[in-house]
């Protein structure tokens, strides 16, 4: 009897252990699938190549978001303008077709004209000045302006200073005469180039290389990393440093997508975007140097504009300031003195 009792107890214990094991496996599988099967899969548009500071910033953003939501939110980054030009991406985001993007401010300013004031020619004394403005209350206010346009500004990315590059040298204002210069799809940029005396041609980023190569344009303007990464330095061999603009970039989210998310998810996205931006700024500084080295090693001619000549370029901008800033004089003044 006693033996039978011992046997039954052992069998019951074995059965309990077996059931507990099964429950554990079931629980683990469930946990695993909750971690691996995302609740949301979002697209992120980037028009730069895979190895570029802003793309690496996007990757950091996606990793952080995945980590902090235990894999619930997955962000798929599409580079090389696979999802369209920046202008097309903005439009799609306003309808929720694309969730996230990194966009040049000049493109956003076409939809939100007040943004132009942040990228006016020769506005900032240097990078520190621009970051003081963007990291302070002015930057925050401008991120909020996106909300009236079915978008949500998350963070500011660095894109350095833009300079001219061309197939014949630009050493003074007169050299622009008769030249066609590629600009972004931006009225302000087109007016800036016209004010300098050249003919502007709005061409999307992905097509600049062939426009230069085929002689459709005589020059373009961009920062060192873009000049290098897109191979423009191979076809426009003169790079004139005048730092005419600093056009910051923004990480943005579609307003429709933002509205569909919980408050805690929104907070995570905001946090991760800001952290990824700090990472991008660090990468940016490194890439500015290495891109310049690559271009210089290839034998391009770098032209450092003299102070007097730069002053003439700057003076030519009066009409552009009148056109784009006359209704924002207060904020313009504040930025200048910040
Ligand atoms: C920079 C910027 C791009 C933009 C490009 C342009 O490279 O990062 O977002 O498209 O300028 O000149 O069009």
Coordinates of N, CA and C and ligand atoms in Angstrom, one line a residue, residues 46-48 52 54 86 102-104 106-107 159 162 182-185 203-206 208 221-223 226 249 284, ligand 1:
X46 N 15.2 57.9 -46.9 CA 16.5 58.6 -46.8 C 16.9 58.7 -48.3
X47 N 17.4 59.9 -48.7 CA 17.8 60.0 -50.1 C 19.3 59.8 -50.3
X48 N 20.0 59.6 -49.2 CA 21.4 59.5 -49.3 C 21.8 58.0 -49.4
X52 N 26.5 56.8 -45.2 CA 26.4 58.3 -45.1 C 26.0 58.6 -43.7
X54 N 23.8 60.5 -42.3 CA 22.4 60.6 -41.9 C 21.8 59.2 -42.0
X86 N 12.7 64.0 -52.2 CA 12.3 64.5 -50.9 C 10.9 65.1 -50.9
X102 N 14.2 61.6 -43.2 CA 15.2 62.6 -42.9 C 15.2 63.5 -44.1
X103 N 14.9 64.8 -43.9 CA 14.6 65.7 -45.0 C 15.4 67.0 -44.9
X104 N 15.9 67.5 -46.0 CA 16.6 68.7 -46.0 C 15.6 69.9 -45.7
X106 N 15.4 72.8 -46.7 CA 15.0 73.6 -47.9 C 13.8 73.0 -48.6
X107 N 13.7 71.7 -48.5 CA 12.5 71.0 -49.1 C 11.3 71.2 -48.3
X159 N 24.0 69.0 -41.5 CA 24.4 68.8 -43.0 C 25.4 69.9 -43.3
X162 N 27.1 74.6 -47.1 CA 27.1 74.3 -48.6 C 28.0 75.3 -49.3
X182 N 22.9 74.1 -60.7 CA 21.9 73.3 -60.1 C 21.5 73.7 -58.7
X183 N 20.2 73.8 -58.4 CA 19.8 74.0 -57.0 C 18.8 73.0 -56.6
X184 N 18.5 72.9 -55.3 CA 17.5 72.0 -54.9 C 16.1 72.5 -55.4
X185 N 15.1 71.7 -55.2 CA 13.7 72.2 -55.6 C 13.3 73.2 -54.6
X203 N 16.9 70.7 -60.0 CA 17.1 69.3 -60.4 C 17.1 68.4 -59.1
X204 N 16.5 67.3 -59.1 CA 16.5 66.4 -57.9 C 17.9 65.9 -57.7
X205 N 18.1 65.6 -56.4 CA 19.5 65.2 -56.0 C 20.0 64.0 -56.8
X206 N 19.2 63.0 -57.0 CA 19.7 61.8 -57.6 C 20.1 62.1 -59.1
X208 N 21.8 64.9 -60.2 CA 22.8 66.0 -60.3 C 24.0 65.5 -61.0
X221 N 25.8 73.1 -55.8 CA 26.3 73.5 -54.5 C 25.9 72.5 -53.5
X222 N 26.8 72.1 -52.6 CA 26.4 71.2 -51.6 C 27.6 71.1 -50.6
X223 N 27.4 70.3 -49.5 CA 28.4 70.1 -48.5 C 29.4 69.1 -49.0
X226 N 28.2 65.3 -49.4 CA 27.4 65.0 -50.6 C 28.2 65.1 -51.9
X249 N 18.9 69.6 -41.3 CA 18.0 68.6 -41.8 C 17.1 68.2 -40.6
X284 N 28.9 63.2 -38.6 CA 29.0 64.3 -39.6 C 30.4 65.0 -39.6
Ligands
LIG1 C1 22.1 67.4 -49.1 C2 20.9 66.9 -48.3 C3 19.9 66.1 -49.2 C4 19.5 67.0 -50.3 C5 20.7 67.4 -51.1 C6 20.4 68.2 -52.3 O1 22.9 66.4 -49.6 O2 21.4 66.0 -47.3 O3 18.9 65.8 -48.4 O4 18.6 66.2 -51.2 O5 21.6 68.1 -50.3 O6 21.2 69.1 -52.7 O7 19.4 68.0 -53.0

